[in-house]
Short mmCIF file of C-alpha atoms and ligand atoms in Angstrom, two decimals:
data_model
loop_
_atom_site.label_atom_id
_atom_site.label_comp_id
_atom_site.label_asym_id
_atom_site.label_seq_id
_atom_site.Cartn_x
_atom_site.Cartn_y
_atom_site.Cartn_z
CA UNK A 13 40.07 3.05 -9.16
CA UNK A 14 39.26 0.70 -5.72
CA UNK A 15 40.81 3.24 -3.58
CA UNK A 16 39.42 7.17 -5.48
CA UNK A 17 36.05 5.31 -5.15
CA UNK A 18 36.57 4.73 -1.48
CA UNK A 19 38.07 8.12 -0.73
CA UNK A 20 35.08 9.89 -2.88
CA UNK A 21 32.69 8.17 -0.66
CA UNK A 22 34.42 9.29 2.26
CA UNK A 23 34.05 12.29 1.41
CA UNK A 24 30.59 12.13 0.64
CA UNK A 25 29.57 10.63 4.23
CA UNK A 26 32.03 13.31 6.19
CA UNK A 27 33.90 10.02 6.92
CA UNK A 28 38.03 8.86 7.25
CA UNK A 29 37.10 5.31 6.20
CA UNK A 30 33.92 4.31 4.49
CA UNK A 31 33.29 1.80 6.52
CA UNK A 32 30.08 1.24 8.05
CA UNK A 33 28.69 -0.41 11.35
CA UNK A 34 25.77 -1.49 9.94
CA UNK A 35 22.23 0.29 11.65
CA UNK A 36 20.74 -3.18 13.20
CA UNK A 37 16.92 -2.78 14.77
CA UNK A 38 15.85 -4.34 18.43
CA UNK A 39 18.20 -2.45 20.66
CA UNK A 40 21.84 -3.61 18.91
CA UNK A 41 22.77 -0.10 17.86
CA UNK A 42 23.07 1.13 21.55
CA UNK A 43 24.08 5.32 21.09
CA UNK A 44 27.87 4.06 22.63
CA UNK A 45 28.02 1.42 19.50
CA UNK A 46 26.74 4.15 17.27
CA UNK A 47 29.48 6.84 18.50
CA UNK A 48 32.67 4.45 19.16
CA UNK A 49 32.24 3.21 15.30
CA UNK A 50 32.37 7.34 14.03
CA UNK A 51 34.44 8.40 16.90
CA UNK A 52 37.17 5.80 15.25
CA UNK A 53 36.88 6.95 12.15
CA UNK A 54 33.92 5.25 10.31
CA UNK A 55 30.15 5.54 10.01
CA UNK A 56 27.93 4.51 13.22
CA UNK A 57 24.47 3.83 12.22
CA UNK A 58 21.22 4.08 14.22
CA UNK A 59 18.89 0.90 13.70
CA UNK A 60 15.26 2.80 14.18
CA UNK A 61 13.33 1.12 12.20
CA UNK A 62 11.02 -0.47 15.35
CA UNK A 63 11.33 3.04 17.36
CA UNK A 64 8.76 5.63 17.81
CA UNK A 65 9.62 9.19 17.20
CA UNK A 66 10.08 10.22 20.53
CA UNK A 67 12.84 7.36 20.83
CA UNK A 68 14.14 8.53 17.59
CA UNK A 69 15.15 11.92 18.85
CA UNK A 70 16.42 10.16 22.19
CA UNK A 71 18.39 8.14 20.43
CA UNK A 72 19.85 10.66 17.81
CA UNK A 73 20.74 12.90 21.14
CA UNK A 74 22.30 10.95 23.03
CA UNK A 75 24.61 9.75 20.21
CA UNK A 76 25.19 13.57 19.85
CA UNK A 77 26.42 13.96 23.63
CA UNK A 78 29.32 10.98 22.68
CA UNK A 79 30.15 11.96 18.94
CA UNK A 80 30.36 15.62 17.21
CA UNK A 81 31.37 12.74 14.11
CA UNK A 82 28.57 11.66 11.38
CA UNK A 83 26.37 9.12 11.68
CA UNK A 84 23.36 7.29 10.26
CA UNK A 85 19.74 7.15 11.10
CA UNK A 86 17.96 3.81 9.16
CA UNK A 87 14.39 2.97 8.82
CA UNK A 88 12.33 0.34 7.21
CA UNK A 89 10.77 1.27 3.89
CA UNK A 90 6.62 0.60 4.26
CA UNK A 91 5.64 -2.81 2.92
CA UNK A 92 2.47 -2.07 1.60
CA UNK A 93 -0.62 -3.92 4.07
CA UNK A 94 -0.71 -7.62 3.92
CA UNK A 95 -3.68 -10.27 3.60
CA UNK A 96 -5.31 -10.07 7.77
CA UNK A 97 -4.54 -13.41 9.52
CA UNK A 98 -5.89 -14.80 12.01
CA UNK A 99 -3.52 -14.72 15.02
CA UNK A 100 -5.13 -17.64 16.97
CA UNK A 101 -3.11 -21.01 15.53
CA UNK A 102 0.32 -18.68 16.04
CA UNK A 103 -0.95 -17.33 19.46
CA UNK A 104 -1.78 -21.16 20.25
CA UNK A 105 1.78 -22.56 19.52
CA UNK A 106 3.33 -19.70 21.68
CA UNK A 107 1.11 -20.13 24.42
CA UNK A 108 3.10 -23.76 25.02
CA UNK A 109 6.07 -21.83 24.83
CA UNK A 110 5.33 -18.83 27.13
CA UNK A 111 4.25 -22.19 30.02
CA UNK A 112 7.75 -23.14 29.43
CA UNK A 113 9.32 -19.74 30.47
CA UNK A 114 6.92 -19.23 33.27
CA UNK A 115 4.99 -16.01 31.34
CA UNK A 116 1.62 -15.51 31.07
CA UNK A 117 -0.22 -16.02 27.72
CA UNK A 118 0.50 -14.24 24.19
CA UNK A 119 -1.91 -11.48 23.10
CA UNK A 120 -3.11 -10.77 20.08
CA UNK A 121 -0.16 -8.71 18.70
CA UNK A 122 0.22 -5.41 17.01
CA UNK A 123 -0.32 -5.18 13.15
CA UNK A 124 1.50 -1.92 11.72
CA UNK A 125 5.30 -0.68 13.05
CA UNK A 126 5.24 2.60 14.44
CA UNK A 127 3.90 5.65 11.76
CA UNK A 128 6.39 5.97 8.95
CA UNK A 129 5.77 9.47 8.41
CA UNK A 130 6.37 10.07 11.84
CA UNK A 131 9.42 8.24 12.37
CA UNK A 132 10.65 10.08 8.62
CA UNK A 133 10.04 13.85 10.73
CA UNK A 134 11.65 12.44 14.13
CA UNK A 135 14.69 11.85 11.80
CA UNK A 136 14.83 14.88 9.83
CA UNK A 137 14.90 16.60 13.10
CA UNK A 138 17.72 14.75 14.29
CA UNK A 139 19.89 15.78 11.20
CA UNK A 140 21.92 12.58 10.86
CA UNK A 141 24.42 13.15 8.05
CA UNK A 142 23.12 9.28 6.10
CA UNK A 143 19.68 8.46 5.87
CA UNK A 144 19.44 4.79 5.29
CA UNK A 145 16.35 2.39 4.51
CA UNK A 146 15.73 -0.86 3.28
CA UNK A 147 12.51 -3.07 2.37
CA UNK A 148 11.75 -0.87 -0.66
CA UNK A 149 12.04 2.73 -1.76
CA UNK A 150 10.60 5.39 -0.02
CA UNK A 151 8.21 8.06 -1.93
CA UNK A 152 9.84 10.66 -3.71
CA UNK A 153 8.94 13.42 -1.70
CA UNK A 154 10.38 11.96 1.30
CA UNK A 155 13.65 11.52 -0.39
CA UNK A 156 13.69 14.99 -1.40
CA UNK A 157 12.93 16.12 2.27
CA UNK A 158 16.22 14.55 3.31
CA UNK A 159 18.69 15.03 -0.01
CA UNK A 160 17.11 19.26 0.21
CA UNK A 161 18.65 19.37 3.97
CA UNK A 162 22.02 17.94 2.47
CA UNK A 163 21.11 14.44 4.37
CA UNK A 164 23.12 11.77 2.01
CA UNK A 165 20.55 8.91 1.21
CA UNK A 166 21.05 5.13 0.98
CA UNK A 167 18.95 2.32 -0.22
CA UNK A 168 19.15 -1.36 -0.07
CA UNK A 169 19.57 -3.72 -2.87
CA UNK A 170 19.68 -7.11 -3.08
CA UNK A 171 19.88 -7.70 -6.82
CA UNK A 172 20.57 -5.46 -9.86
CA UNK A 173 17.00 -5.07 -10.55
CA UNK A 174 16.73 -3.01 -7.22
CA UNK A 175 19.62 -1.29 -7.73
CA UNK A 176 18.47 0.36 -11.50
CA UNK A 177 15.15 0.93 -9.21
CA UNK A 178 16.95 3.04 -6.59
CA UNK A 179 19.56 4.83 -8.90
CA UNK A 180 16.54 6.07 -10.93
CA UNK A 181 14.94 6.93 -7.24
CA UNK A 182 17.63 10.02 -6.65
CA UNK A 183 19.42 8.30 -4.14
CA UNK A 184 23.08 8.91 -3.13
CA UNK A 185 23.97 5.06 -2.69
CA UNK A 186 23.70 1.81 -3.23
CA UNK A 187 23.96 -0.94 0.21
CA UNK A 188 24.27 -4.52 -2.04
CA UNK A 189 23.09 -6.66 0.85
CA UNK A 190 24.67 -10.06 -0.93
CA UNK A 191 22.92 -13.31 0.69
CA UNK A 192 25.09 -14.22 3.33
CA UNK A 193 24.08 -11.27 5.64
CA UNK A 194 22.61 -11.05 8.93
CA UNK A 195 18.96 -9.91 9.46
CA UNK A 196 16.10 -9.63 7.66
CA UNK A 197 16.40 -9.87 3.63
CA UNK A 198 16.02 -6.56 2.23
CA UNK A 199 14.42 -7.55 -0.68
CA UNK A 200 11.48 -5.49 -2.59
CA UNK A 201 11.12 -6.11 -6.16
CA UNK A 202 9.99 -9.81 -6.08
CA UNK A 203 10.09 -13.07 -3.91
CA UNK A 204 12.59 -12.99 -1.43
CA UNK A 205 14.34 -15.49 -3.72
CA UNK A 206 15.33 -13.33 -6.08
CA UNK A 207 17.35 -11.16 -3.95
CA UNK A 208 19.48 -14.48 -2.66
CA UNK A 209 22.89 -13.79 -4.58
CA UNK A 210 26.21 -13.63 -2.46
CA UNK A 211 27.94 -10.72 -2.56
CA UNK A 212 31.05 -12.06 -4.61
CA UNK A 213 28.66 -11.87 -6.87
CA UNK A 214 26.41 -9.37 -6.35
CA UNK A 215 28.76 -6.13 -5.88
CA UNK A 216 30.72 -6.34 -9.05
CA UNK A 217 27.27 -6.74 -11.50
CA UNK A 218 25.41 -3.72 -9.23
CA UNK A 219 28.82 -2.16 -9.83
CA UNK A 220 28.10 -2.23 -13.58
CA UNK A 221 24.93 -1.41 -13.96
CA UNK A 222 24.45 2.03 -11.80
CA UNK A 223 26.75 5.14 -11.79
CA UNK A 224 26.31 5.23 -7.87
CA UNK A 225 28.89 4.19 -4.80
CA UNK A 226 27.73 1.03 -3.68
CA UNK A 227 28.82 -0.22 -0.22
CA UNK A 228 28.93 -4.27 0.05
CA UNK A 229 27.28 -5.97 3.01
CA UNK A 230 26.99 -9.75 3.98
CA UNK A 231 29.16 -11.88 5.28
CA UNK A 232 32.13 -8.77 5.62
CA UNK A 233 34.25 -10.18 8.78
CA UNK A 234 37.89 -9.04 8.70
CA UNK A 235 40.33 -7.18 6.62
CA UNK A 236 39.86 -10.23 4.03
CA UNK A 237 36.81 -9.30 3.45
CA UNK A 238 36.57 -5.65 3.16
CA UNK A 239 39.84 -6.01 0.68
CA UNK A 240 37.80 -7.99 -1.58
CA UNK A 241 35.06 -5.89 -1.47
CA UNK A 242 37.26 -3.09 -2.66
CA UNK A 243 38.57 -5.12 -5.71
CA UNK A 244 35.28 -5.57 -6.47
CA UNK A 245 34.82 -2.45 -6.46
CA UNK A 246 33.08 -1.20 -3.59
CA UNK A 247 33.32 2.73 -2.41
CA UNK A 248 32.52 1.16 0.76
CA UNK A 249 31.25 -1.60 2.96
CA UNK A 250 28.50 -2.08 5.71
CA UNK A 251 28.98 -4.79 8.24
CA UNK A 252 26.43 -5.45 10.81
CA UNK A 253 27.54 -9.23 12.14
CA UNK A 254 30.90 -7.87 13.27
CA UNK A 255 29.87 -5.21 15.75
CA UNK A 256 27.12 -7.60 16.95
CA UNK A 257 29.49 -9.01 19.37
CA UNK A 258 31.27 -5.51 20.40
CA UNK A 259 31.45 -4.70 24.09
CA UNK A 260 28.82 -1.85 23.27
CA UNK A 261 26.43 -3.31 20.92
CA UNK A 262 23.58 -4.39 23.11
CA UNK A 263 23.58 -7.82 21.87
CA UNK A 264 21.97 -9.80 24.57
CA UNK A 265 24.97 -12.02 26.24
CA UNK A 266 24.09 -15.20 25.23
CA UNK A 267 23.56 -14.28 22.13
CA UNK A 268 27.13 -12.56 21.50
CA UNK A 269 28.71 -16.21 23.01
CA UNK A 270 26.06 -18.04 20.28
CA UNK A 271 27.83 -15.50 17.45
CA UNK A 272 31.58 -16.23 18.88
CA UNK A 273 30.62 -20.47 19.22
CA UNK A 274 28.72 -20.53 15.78
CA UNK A 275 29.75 -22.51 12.56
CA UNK A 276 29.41 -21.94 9.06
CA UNK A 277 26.71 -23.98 8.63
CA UNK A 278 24.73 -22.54 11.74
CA UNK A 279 22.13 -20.50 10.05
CA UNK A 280 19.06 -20.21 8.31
CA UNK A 281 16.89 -18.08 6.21
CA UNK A 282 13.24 -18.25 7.97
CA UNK A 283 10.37 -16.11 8.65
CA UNK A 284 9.48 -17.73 12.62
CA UNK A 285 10.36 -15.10 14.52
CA UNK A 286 9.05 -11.68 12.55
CA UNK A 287 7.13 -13.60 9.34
CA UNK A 288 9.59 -11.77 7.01
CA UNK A 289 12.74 -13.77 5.77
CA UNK A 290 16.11 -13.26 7.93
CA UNK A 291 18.97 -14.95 8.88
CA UNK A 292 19.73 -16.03 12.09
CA UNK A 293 21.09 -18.91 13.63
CA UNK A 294 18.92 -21.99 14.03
CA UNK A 295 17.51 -22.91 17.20
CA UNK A 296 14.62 -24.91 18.45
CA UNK A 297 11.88 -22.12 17.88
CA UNK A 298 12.75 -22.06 14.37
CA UNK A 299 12.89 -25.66 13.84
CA UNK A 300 9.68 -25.65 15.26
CA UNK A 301 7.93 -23.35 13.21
CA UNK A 302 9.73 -24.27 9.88
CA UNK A 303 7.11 -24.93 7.22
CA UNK A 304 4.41 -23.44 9.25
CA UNK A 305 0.92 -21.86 7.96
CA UNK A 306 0.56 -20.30 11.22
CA UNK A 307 3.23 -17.74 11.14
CA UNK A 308 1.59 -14.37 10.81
CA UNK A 309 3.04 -11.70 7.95
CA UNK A 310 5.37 -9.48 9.20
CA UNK A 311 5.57 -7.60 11.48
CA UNK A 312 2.34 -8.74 13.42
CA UNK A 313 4.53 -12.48 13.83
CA UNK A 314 7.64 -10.21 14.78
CA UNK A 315 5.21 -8.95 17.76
CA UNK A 316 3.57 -11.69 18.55
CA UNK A 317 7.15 -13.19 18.97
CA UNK A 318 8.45 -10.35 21.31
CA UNK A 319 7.83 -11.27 24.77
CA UNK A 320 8.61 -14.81 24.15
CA UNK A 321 12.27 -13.26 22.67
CA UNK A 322 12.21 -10.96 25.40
CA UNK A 323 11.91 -13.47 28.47
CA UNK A 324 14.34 -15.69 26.58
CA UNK A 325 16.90 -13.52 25.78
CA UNK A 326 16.80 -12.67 29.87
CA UNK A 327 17.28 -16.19 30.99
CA UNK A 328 19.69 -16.57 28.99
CA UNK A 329 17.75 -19.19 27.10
CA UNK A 330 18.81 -19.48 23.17
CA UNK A 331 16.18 -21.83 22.08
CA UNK A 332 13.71 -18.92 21.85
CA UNK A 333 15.97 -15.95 21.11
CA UNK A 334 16.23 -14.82 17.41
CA UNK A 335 19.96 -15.69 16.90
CA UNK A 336 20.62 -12.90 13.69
CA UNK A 337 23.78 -13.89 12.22
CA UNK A 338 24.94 -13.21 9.11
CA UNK A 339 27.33 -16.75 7.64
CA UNK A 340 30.80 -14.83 9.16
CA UNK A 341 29.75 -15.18 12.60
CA UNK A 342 32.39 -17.43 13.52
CA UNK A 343 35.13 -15.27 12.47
CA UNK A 344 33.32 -12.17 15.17
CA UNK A 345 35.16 -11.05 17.83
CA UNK A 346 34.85 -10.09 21.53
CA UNK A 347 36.63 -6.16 21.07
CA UNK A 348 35.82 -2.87 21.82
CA UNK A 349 34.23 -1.12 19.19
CA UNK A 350 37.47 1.31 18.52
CA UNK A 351 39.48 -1.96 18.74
CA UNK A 352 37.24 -3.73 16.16
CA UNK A 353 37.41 -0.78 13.76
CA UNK A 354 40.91 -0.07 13.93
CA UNK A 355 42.04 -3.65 13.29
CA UNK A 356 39.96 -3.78 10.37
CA UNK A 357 41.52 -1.01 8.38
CA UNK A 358 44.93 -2.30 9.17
CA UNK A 359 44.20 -5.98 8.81
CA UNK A 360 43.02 -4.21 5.08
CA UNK A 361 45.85 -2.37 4.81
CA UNK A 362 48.43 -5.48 4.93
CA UNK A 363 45.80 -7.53 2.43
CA UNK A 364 46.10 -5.10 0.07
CA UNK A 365 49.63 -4.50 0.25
CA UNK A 366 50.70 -7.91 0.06
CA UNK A 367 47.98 -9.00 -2.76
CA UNK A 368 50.13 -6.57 -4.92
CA UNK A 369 53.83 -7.64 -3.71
C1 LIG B 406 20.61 -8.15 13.89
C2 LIG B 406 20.56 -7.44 12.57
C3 LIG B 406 19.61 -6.44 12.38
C4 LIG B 406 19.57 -5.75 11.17
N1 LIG B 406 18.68 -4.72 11.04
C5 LIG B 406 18.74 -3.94 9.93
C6 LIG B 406 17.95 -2.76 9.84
O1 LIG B 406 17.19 -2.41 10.76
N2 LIG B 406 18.06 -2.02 8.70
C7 LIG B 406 18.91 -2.36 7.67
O2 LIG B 406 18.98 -1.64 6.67
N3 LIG B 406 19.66 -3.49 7.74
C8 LIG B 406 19.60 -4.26 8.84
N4 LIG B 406 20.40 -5.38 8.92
C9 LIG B 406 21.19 -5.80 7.75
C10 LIG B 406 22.51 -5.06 7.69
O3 LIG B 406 22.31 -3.76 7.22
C11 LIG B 406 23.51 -5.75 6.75
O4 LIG B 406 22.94 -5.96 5.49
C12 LIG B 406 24.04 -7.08 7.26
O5 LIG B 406 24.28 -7.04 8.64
C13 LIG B 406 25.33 -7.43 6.52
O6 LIG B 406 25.70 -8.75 6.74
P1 LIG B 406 26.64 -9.23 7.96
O7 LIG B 406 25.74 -9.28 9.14
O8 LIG B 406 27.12 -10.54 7.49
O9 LIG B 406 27.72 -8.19 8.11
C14 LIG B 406 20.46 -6.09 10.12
C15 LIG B 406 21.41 -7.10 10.33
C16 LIG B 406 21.48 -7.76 11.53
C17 LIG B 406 22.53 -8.82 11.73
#
């Protein structure tokens, strides 16, 4: 059953192995990350959800020029507009920080990602062969734009809840992002507290209540990991913590030796660096901030945060980077995306084989 689940979804996503590099926004998903992962045999994804349209198409061609394989384009779902805050208390608190790094002082940031709409035509011109979102669902027309072109859709869920919501949306799958991923919570249909259950879990109970594939993400490291997804019984899997610390992912540098040199017990769930709950290792920025009225609703705080990230991640300075890292980060690797790929389907194939000797 594990396995003609898996193979169906390969089919599905044009795929040998169902197994996803998860699409990972702020520059991660570099186009040679995207193409090694479906060059090897799985599903590169394309983290746009910060990118304007023009970047979009960039983006989607040169992964094109390295790949004739499928791949994955992935926006954020609109959050609907938030209560106006004033930026001033946040902006003050950076300003002490942007002294420290020598750069001049915050402005009053952007409000509103790039147009959604616009971002939703940039991809349907590039023709990925997955369309992937999280935050919420879409409108139904703009799921039928992609599923009439043949472009398979995916939503996020991070309880069952969501996952009834997006099987009776149309879509194709199901991503159960289980707790211990890296990144921002994908959570829609309540307080980001509902949508905290691990993906041991998680998978089997979405499992049961839709008809859809559902791919399992958070806290997927090794062949361990993706077997027991698959007894859970996953079609797939989606792991974004993993490839983080790939030769091609454009992880900053001292951000991939954070990942390799991280613990267990390293991370936390906070909103300091974009105002909407993520995981990411703790540091003294978010330490800082914990608790704090000031922190604008994302993404305005995720802007007013960027040059101080920016300048940090440059110098090589962790205390102001955003660390994402999903609770596996220990277990990452320092491999070449082919590398990392490959040993994961054998390191599965041996699990599985000797969980049945
Ligand atoms: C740095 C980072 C950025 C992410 N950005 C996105 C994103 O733009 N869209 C999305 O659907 N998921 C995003 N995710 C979540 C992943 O899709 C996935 O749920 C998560 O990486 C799985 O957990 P893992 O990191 O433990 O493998 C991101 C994850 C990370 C670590």
């Amino acid at each position: 059953m594990g396995t003609s689940a898996w193979r169906s979804l390969a089919a599905k996503l044009g795929v040998e192995q169902p197994l996803i590099q998860a699409p990972m926004g702020g520059g991660i998903t570099t186009p040679e990350l995207v193409a090694a992962v479906s060059n090897a045999g799985g599903l590169g994804s394309i983290g746009a959800s910060y990118l304007a349209p023009e970047d979009i198409l960039r983006q989607a061609q040169a992964v094109r020029a390295l790949t004739q394989r499928p791949f994955a384009i992935n926006l954020f779902s609109p959050v609907g507009p938030t209560k106006s805050v004033d930026p001033a208390p946040m902006l003050e608190i950076l300003a002490r920080y942007h002294a420290q790094l020598g750069l001049p002082a915050p402005q009053s940031p952007a409000t509103a990602l790039p147009d959604f709409l616009g971002q939703v035509e940039a991809v349907l011109a590039s023709a990925p062969a997955v369309f992937s979102f999280t935050f919420g669902i879409p409108s139904a027309s703009v799921l039928e734009s992609f599923k009439s072109r043949g472009i398979l859709v995916a939503g996020t869920a991070t309880n069952v809840q969501e996952a009834r919501q997006l099987e009776a949306s149309g879509v194709d799958a199901i991503v159960a992002q289980g707790s211990e991923a890296g990144g921002h919570r994908g959570t829609f249909a309540g307080p980001f507290e509902s949508g905290l259950v691990g993906t041991m879990a998680l998978v089997p109970q979405v499992v049961d209540a839709v008809k859809l594939p559902v791919i399992a993400s958070g806290g997927i490291m090794d062949g361990r990991g993706i077997a027991a997804a698959r007894m859970l019984g996953a079609s797939g899997v989606q792991l974004g913590t993993a490839f983080m610390t790939c030769r091609e992912a454009g992880t900053a540098v001292a951000h991939k030796a954070v990942l390799r040199g991280a613990r267990d017990d390293s991370m936390r769930i906070t909103r300091a660096f974009t105002g909407r709950p993520g995981r990411m290792i703790a540091n003294e920025f978010i330490t800082a901030l914990e608790g704090s009225e000031a922190v604008l609703p994302f993404p305005a705080q995720h802007y007013a945060t960027i040059a101080l990230r920016g300048a940090a991640a440059r110098q090589g300075d962790t205390r102001f980077m955003a660390l994402w890292a999903g609770q596996g980060a220990a277990l990452s690797r320092d491999v070449s995306a082919a590398d990392l790929v490959k040993a994961l389907l054998s390191e599965t194939d041996t699990v599985l084989r000797s969980a049945v000797e």
